[in-house]
Amino acid sequence: MNKEEQLTTRFRDLYNKMVSLNKDKMEDALRGYKSSEVHCVEYIGKNADSNVTKLAESFYMTRGAISKITKKLLEKGLIESYQKPENKKEIYFRLTGQGEVIYNIHEGLHREFQERDKTVFEQVTEEQFDTMLNFVEKYNTHLDAEIKKKATNIKPE
């Protein structure tokens, strides 16, 4: 296995271990909510004037898929929709009080997981962080370009 394969395999393993360690606690604390719903709540909580288009772009999902998720979030009372006086066409979302509770539980869990893993990050030098962040940014940019290419190659039926 070459270094490129080793790196991608280790990224995948790292991600799977994080999910495995965090899953039970997340599911217990956020029972009754799907991961996609919680992540939409997180995005809406962190980004003012969230709408279907912004959510779809952020999660690399179709607008239709996001519309289904936001409909469920509206039904569950986690978000509410609104329009701006100057733009009656666009529908935006914000968290309700109940949505804020879910948002805060989720953020608290993330802080707890960061605290658990802090010892590893305390051993990383600034230079190592910069190198890793640079690599991740380059890889992200490459994948964004590939996603864009894929989207332009999709032919309507």
CSV table of C-alpha atoms in Angstrom, one decimal:
chain,number,residue,atom,x,y,z
A,1,MET,CA,0.0,0.0,0.0
A,2,ASN,CA,1.5,3.3,-1.0
A,3,LYS,CA,1.4,6.4,1.2
A,4,GLU,CA,-1.6,7.9,-0.6
A,5,GLU,CA,-3.6,4.7,0.1
A,6,GLN,CA,-2.3,4.6,3.6
A,7,LEU,CA,-3.4,8.2,4.2
A,8,THR,CA,-6.9,7.8,2.8
A,9,THR,CA,-7.4,4.5,4.7
A,10,ARG,CA,-6.2,6.1,7.9
A,11,PHE,CA,-8.6,9.1,7.4
A,12,ARG,CA,-11.4,6.6,6.9
A,13,ASP,CA,-10.4,4.6,10.0
A,14,LEU,CA,-10.1,7.8,12.0
A,15,TYR,CA,-13.5,9.0,11.0
A,16,ASN,CA,-15.1,5.6,11.6
A,17,LYS,CA,-13.6,5.4,15.1
A,18,MET,CA,-14.8,8.9,16.0
A,19,VAL,CA,-18.3,8.0,14.8
A,20,SER,CA,-18.2,4.7,16.8
A,21,LEU,CA,-17.1,6.4,20.0
A,22,ASN,CA,-19.5,9.3,19.7
A,23,LYS,CA,-22.6,7.5,18.4
A,24,ASP,CA,-24.1,6.0,21.5
A,25,LYS,CA,-23.8,9.3,23.5
A,26,MET,CA,-25.2,11.3,20.6
A,27,GLU,CA,-28.1,8.9,20.1
A,28,ASP,CA,-29.0,8.9,23.8
A,29,ALA,CA,-28.9,12.6,24.1
A,30,LEU,CA,-30.7,13.3,20.9
A,31,ARG,CA,-33.2,10.4,20.8
A,32,GLY,CA,-36.0,10.9,18.3
A,33,TYR,CA,-33.8,13.0,15.9
A,34,LYS,CA,-32.0,11.8,12.9
A,35,SER,CA,-28.4,12.8,12.4
A,36,SER,CA,-29.3,14.7,9.2
A,37,GLU,CA,-31.9,16.7,11.3
A,38,VAL,CA,-29.5,17.5,14.0
A,39,HIS,CA,-26.9,18.7,11.5
A,40,CYS,CA,-29.4,20.9,9.8
A,41,VAL,CA,-30.3,22.4,13.2
A,42,GLU,CA,-26.6,22.9,13.8
A,43,TYR,CA,-26.1,24.7,10.4
A,44,ILE,CA,-29.2,26.9,11.0
A,45,GLY,CA,-28.0,27.7,14.5
A,46,LYS,CA,-24.6,28.9,13.2
A,47,ASN,CA,-25.7,30.6,10.0
A,48,ALA,CA,-28.2,33.5,9.8
A,49,ASP,CA,-30.6,33.5,6.9
A,50,SER,CA,-30.3,29.8,6.2
A,51,ASN,CA,-32.4,28.6,3.3
A,52,VAL,CA,-32.9,25.3,1.3
A,53,THR,CA,-30.2,26.3,-1.2
A,54,LYS,CA,-27.5,27.1,1.4
A,55,LEU,CA,-28.3,23.9,3.3
A,56,ALA,CA,-28.2,21.8,0.1
A,57,GLU,CA,-24.9,23.3,-0.9
A,58,SER,CA,-23.4,22.8,2.5
A,59,PHE,CA,-24.5,19.1,2.8
A,60,TYR,CA,-24.0,18.2,-0.8
A,61,MET,CA,-27.6,17.1,-1.0
A,62,THR,CA,-30.4,17.9,-3.4
A,63,ARG,CA,-32.8,20.8,-2.6
A,64,GLY,CA,-35.6,18.2,-2.5
A,65,ALA,CA,-33.8,16.1,0.1
A,66,ILE,CA,-33.2,19.3,2.2
A,67,SER,CA,-36.9,20.3,1.8
A,68,LYS,CA,-37.9,17.0,3.3
A,69,ILE,CA,-35.6,17.4,6.3
A,70,THR,CA,-36.7,21.0,6.9
A,71,LYS,CA,-40.4,20.0,6.6
A,72,LYS,CA,-39.8,17.4,9.4
A,73,LEU,CA,-37.9,20.0,11.5
A,74,LEU,CA,-40.8,22.5,11.1
A,75,GLU,CA,-43.3,19.7,12.1
A,76,LYS,CA,-41.2,18.9,15.1
A,77,GLY,CA,-41.1,22.5,16.1
A,78,LEU,CA,-37.3,22.9,16.0
A,79,ILE,CA,-37.2,25.5,13.3
A,80,GLU,CA,-39.5,28.2,11.9
A,81,SER,CA,-39.6,29.7,8.5
A,82,TYR,CA,-39.7,33.4,7.7
A,83,GLN,CA,-39.4,35.8,4.8
A,84,LYS,CA,-37.7,39.2,4.5
A,85,PRO,CA,-39.8,42.2,3.6
A,86,GLU,CA,-37.6,43.0,0.7
A,87,ASN,CA,-37.6,39.4,-0.7
A,88,LYS,CA,-41.0,37.7,-0.4
A,89,LYS,CA,-39.9,34.9,-2.8
A,90,GLU,CA,-37.2,33.3,-0.6
A,91,ILE,CA,-38.0,31.3,2.6
A,92,TYR,CA,-35.4,31.3,5.4
A,93,PHE,CA,-35.1,29.3,8.6
A,94,ARG,CA,-34.2,30.0,12.2
A,95,LEU,CA,-34.3,27.9,15.3
A,96,THR,CA,-37.2,27.9,17.8
A,97,GLY,CA,-36.6,27.7,21.5
A,98,GLN,CA,-36.9,23.9,21.2
A,99,GLY,CA,-34.4,24.0,18.3
A,100,GLU,CA,-32.0,26.0,20.5
A,101,VAL,CA,-32.2,23.2,23.1
A,102,ILE,CA,-31.2,20.6,20.5
A,103,TYR,CA,-28.5,22.8,19.2
A,104,ASN,CA,-27.0,23.4,22.7
A,105,ILE,CA,-27.1,19.6,23.5
A,106,HIS,CA,-25.3,18.9,20.2
A,107,GLU,CA,-22.7,21.6,20.8
A,108,GLY,CA,-22.1,20.4,24.4
A,109,LEU,CA,-21.5,16.9,23.1
A,110,HIS,CA,-18.9,18.2,20.6
A,111,ARG,CA,-17.1,20.1,23.4
A,112,GLU,CA,-17.1,16.9,25.5
A,113,PHE,CA,-15.6,14.9,22.6
A,114,GLN,CA,-13.0,17.7,22.0
A,115,GLU,CA,-12.1,17.6,25.7
A,116,ARG,CA,-11.7,13.8,25.5
A,117,ASP,CA,-9.3,14.1,22.6
A,118,LYS,CA,-7.5,17.2,23.8
A,119,THR,CA,-4.3,15.3,24.9
A,120,VAL,CA,-3.6,14.3,21.3
A,121,PHE,CA,-4.0,17.9,20.0
A,122,GLU,CA,-1.9,19.3,22.8
A,123,GLN,CA,1.1,17.4,21.4
A,124,VAL,CA,0.8,18.8,17.9
A,125,THR,CA,3.0,21.7,17.0
A,126,GLU,CA,1.8,24.9,15.2
A,127,GLU,CA,3.9,23.8,12.2
A,128,GLN,CA,2.2,20.3,12.2
A,129,PHE,CA,-1.2,21.9,12.4
A,130,ASP,CA,-0.4,24.3,9.5
A,131,THR,CA,0.9,21.4,7.4
A,132,MET,CA,-2.2,19.3,8.1
A,133,LEU,CA,-4.6,22.2,7.5
A,134,ASN,CA,-2.9,23.1,4.3
A,135,PHE,CA,-3.2,19.5,3.0
A,136,VAL,CA,-6.9,19.3,4.0
A,137,GLU,CA,-7.6,22.6,2.3
A,138,LYS,CA,-5.9,21.4,-0.9
A,139,TYR,CA,-7.8,18.1,-0.8
A,140,ASN,CA,-11.1,20.0,-0.1
A,141,THR,CA,-10.5,22.3,-3.1
A,142,HIS,CA,-9.8,19.3,-5.3
A,143,LEU,CA,-13.0,17.5,-4.2
A,144,ASP,CA,-15.0,20.7,-4.7
A,145,ALA,CA,-13.8,20.9,-8.3
A,146,GLU,CA,-14.7,17.2,-8.8
A,147,ILE,CA,-18.2,17.7,-7.4
A,148,LYS,CA,-18.6,20.7,-9.6
A,149,LYS,CA,-17.5,18.6,-12.7
A,150,LYS,CA,-19.8,15.9,-11.7
A,151,ALA,CA,-22.7,18.3,-11.4
A,152,THR,CA,-22.0,19.8,-14.9
A,153,ASN,CA,-21.9,16.3,-16.4
A,154,ILE,CA,-25.4,15.3,-15.2
A,155,LYS,CA,-27.7,15.3,-18.1
A,156,PRO,CA,-31.4,15.9,-17.6
A,157,GLU,CA,-33.6,12.9,-18.4
